[in-house]
Coordinates of C-alpha atoms in Angstrom, one line a residue:
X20 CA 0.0 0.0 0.0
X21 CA 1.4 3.4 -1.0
X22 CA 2.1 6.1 1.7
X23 CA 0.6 8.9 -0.3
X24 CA 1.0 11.5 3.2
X25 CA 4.8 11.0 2.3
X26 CA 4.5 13.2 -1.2
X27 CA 1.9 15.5 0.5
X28 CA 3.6 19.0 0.5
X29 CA 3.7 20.6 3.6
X30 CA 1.1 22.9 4.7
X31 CA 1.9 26.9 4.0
X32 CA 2.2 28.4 7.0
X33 CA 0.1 31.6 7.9
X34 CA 1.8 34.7 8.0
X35 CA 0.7 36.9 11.4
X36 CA -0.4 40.1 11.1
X37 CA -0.2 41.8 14.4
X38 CA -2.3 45.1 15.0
X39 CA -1.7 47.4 17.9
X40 CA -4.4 49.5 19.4
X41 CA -4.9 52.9 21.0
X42 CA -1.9 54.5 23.1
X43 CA 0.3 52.1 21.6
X44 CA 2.4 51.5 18.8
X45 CA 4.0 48.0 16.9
X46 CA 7.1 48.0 19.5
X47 CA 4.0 46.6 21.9
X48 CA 4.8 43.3 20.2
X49 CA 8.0 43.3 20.7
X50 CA 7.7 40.6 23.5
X51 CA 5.6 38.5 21.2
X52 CA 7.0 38.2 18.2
X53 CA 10.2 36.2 19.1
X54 CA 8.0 33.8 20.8
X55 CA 5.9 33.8 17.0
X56 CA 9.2 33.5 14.7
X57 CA 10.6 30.6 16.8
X58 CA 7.6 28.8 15.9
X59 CA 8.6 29.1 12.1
X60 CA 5.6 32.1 11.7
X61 CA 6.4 34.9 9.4
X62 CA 5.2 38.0 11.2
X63 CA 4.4 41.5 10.2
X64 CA 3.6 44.7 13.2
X65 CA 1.6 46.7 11.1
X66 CA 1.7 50.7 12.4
X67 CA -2.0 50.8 12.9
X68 CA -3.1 54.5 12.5
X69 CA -5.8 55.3 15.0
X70 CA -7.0 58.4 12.8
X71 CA -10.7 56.6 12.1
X72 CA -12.0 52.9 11.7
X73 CA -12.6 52.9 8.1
X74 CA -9.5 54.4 7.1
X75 CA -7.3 52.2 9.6
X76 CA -9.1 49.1 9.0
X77 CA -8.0 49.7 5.0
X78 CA -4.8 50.7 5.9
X79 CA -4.4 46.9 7.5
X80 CA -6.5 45.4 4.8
X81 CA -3.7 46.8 2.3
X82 CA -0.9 45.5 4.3
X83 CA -2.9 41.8 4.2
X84 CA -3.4 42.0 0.6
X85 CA 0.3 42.5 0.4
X86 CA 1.0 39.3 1.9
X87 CA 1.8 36.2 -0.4
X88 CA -0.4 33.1 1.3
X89 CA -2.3 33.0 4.1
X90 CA -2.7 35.4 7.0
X91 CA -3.8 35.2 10.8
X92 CA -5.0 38.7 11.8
X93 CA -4.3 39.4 15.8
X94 CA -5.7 42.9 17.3
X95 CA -4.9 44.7 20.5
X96 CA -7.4 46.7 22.2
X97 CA -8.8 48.8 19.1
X98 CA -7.1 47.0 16.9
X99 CA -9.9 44.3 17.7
X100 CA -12.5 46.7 16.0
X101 CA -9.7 47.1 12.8
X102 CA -9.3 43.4 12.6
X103 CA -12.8 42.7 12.2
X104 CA -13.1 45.5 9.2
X105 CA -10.4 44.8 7.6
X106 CA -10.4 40.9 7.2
X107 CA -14.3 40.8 6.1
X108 CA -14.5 39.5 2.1
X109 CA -10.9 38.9 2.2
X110 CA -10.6 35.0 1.6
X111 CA -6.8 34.5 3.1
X112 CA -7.7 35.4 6.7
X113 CA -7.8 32.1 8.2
X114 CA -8.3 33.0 11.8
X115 CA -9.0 36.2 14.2
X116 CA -7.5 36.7 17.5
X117 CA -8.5 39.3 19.9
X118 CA -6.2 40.9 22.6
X119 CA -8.2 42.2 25.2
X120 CA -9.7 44.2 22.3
X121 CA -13.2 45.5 20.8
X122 CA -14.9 42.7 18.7
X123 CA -17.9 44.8 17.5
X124 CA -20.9 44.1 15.2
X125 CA -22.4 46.3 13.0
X126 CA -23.0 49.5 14.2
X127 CA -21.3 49.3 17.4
X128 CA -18.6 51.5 18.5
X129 CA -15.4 50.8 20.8
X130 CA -16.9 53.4 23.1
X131 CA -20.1 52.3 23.2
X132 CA -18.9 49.1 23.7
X133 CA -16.6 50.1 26.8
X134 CA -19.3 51.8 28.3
X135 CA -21.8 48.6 28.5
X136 CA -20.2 47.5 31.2
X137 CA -19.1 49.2 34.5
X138 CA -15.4 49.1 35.0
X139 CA -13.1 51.4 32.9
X140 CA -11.4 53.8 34.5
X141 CA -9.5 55.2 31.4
X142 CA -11.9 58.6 30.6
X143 CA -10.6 60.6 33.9
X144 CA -7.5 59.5 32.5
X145 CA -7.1 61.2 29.4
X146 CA -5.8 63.9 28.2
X147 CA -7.7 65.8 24.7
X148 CA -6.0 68.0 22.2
X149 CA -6.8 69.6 18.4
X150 CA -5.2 68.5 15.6
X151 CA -5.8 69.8 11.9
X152 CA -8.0 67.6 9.7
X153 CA -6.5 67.9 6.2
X154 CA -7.2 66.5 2.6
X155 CA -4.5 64.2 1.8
X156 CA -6.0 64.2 -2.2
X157 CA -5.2 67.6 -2.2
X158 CA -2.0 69.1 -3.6
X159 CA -1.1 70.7 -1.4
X160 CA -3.1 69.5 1.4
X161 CA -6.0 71.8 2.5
X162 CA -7.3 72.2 6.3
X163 CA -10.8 70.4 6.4
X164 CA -11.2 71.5 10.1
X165 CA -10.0 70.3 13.7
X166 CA -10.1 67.0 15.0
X167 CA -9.3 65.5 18.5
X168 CA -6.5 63.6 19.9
X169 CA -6.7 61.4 23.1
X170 CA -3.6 60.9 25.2
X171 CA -3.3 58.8 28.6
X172 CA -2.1 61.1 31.3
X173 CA 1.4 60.5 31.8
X174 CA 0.9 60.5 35.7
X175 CA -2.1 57.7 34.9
X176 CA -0.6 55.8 32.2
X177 CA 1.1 52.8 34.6
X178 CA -2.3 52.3 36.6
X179 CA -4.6 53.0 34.0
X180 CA -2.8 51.5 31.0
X181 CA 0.0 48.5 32.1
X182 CA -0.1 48.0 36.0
X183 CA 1.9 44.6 35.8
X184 CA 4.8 46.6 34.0
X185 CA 7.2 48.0 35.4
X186 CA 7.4 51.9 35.9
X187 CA 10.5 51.8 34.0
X188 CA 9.4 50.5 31.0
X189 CA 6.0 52.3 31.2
X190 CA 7.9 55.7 31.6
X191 CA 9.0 54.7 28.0
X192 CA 5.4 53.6 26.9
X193 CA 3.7 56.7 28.4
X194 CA 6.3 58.7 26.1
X195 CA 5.8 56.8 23.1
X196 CA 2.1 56.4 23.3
X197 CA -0.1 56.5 19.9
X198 CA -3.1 58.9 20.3
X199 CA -6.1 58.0 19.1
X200 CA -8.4 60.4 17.4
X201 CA -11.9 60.6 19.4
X202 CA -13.7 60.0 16.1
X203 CA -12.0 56.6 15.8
X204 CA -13.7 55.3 19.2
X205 CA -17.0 56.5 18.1
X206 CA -17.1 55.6 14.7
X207 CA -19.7 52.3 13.9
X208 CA -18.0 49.3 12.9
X209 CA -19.4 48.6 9.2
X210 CA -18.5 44.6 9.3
X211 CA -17.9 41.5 11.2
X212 CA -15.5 39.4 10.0
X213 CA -15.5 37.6 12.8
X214 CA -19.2 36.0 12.0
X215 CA -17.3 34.1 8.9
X216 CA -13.7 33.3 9.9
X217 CA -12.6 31.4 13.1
X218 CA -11.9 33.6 16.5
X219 CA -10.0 33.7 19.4
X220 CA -10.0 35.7 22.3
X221 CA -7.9 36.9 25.7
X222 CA -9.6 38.5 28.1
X223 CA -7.6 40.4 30.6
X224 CA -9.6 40.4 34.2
X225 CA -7.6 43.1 35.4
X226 CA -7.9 45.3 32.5
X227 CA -9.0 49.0 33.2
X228 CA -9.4 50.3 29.5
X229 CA -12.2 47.7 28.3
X230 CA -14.3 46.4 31.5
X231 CA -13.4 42.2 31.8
X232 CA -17.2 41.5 31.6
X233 CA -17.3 43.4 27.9
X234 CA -14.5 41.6 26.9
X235 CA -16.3 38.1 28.2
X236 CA -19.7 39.5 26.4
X237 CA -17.8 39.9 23.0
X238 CA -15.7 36.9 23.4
X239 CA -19.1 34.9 23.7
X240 CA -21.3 36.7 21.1
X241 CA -18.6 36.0 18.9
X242 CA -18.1 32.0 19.7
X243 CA -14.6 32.7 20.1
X244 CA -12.5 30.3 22.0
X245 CA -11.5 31.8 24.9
X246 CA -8.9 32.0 27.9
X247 CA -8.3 34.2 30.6
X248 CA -5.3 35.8 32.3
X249 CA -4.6 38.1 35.5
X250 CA -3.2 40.8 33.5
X251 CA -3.6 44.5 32.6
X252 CA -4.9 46.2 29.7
X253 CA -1.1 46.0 27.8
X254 CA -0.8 42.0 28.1
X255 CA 1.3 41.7 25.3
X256 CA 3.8 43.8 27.0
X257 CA 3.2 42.0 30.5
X258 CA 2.8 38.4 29.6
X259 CA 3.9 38.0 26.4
X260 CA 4.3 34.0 25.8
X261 CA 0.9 33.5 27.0
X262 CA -0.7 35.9 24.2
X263 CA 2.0 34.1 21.7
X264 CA 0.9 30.8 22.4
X265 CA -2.9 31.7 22.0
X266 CA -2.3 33.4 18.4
X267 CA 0.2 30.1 17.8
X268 CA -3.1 28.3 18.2
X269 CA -4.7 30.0 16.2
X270 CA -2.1 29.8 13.7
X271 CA -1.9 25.8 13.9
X272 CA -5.4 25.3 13.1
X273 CA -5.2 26.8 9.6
X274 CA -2.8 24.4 9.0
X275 CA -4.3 20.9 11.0

């Protein structure tokens, strides 16, 4: 009898796609990814933009159409909401994983969706400031008004943001932070990939951005599989093999 699994070319592995969210930026991976490439994963940190969900959710669609073979999408935080956007229609996103982030249907927005649940702490917290809306068809770009930014406090960012990191590498991450335009945490999420395409979640029970019992809400509506960890809101920077190992599970099953 011939062994026919002998000639059977080995499964392409997925390429990961991480997406960071608000106050953030790709270096919040930087525990994770190691954990991802030792595995034999490609990986990619896309610089999410946190200007609007549309826009950022093609911005990471673009980056995923520029990947040869199949692609696991993981999202932080926000970058939940992005994920979902950006990977519906698109046939090589295998699987979803959500990172203590917004999985939103239709219509929903990450603040409404933070605010079903009692629990954040994170609007005290932040700081607001104008920036200038400009036409980027425009040559040269015009002013199309003022929007706003939203910064963590620097004085809050440790409790509010990564409590299980220490103050020495969340002096950095207060400095480096990402703002997030208001409009992007209000803006309705348009699709839900996550309806079509295998999900994963972590939910962080000690997370004081995006209450634990939202996260557990959206984890469920979603059918995700599911895990839970003592950690803050920036897990990936606080316990970062046990968010790899969740997204490497993720991974494997696109290729079982």
């Amino acid at each position: 009898m011939n062994d026919t699994t002998a000639t059977r070319p080995a499964p392409h592995k997925p390429t990961i796609v991480l997406v960071h969210g608000a106050f953030a930026d790709s270096s919040s991976w930087n525990g994770v990814i190691p954990h991802l490439r030792e595995a034999g994963y490609p990986v990619i940190a896309a610089a999410n933009p946190l200007r609007g969900l549309a826009g950022d959710a093609a911005y990471v669609a673009s980056v995923v159409k520029g990947v040869e073979g199949p692609v696991v999408l993981a999202g932080h935080s926000y970058g939940g909401a992005v994920i979902s956007e950006a990977a519906a229609g698109e046939a090589k996103v295998k699987a979803l994983v959500y990172v203590a982030a917004f999985i939103p249907d239709k219509g929903e927005s990450a603040l409404e969706l933070s605010n079903k649940y009692p629990g954040s702490t994170l609007g005290p917290n932040l700081d607001a400031l104008p920036f200038p809306l400009t036409d980027e068809s425009a040559s040269p770009l015009t002013d199309t008004g003022t929007g706003t930014d939203l910064y963590i406090k620097t004085e809050a960012f440790h409790d509010q943001f990564a409590a299980d990191v220490p103050h020495t590498v969340t002096d950095l991450m207060a400095a480096t932070q990402r703002p997030i335009a208001a409009a992007a945490l209000e803006e309705p999420a348009t699709a839900d990939a996550w309806r079509a395409i295998p999900s994963w979640s972590l939910v962080a029970t000690a997370d004081r951005n995006i209450p634990p019992a939202a996260q557990r809400f959206m984890s469920e509506r979603a059918q995700a599989r599911t895990e839970e960890i003592d950690a803050s809101h920036a897990v990936s920077v606080s316990r970062p093999e046990a968010v790899a190992r969740l997204i490497l599970r993720a991974a494997e099953s696109t290729t079982a």
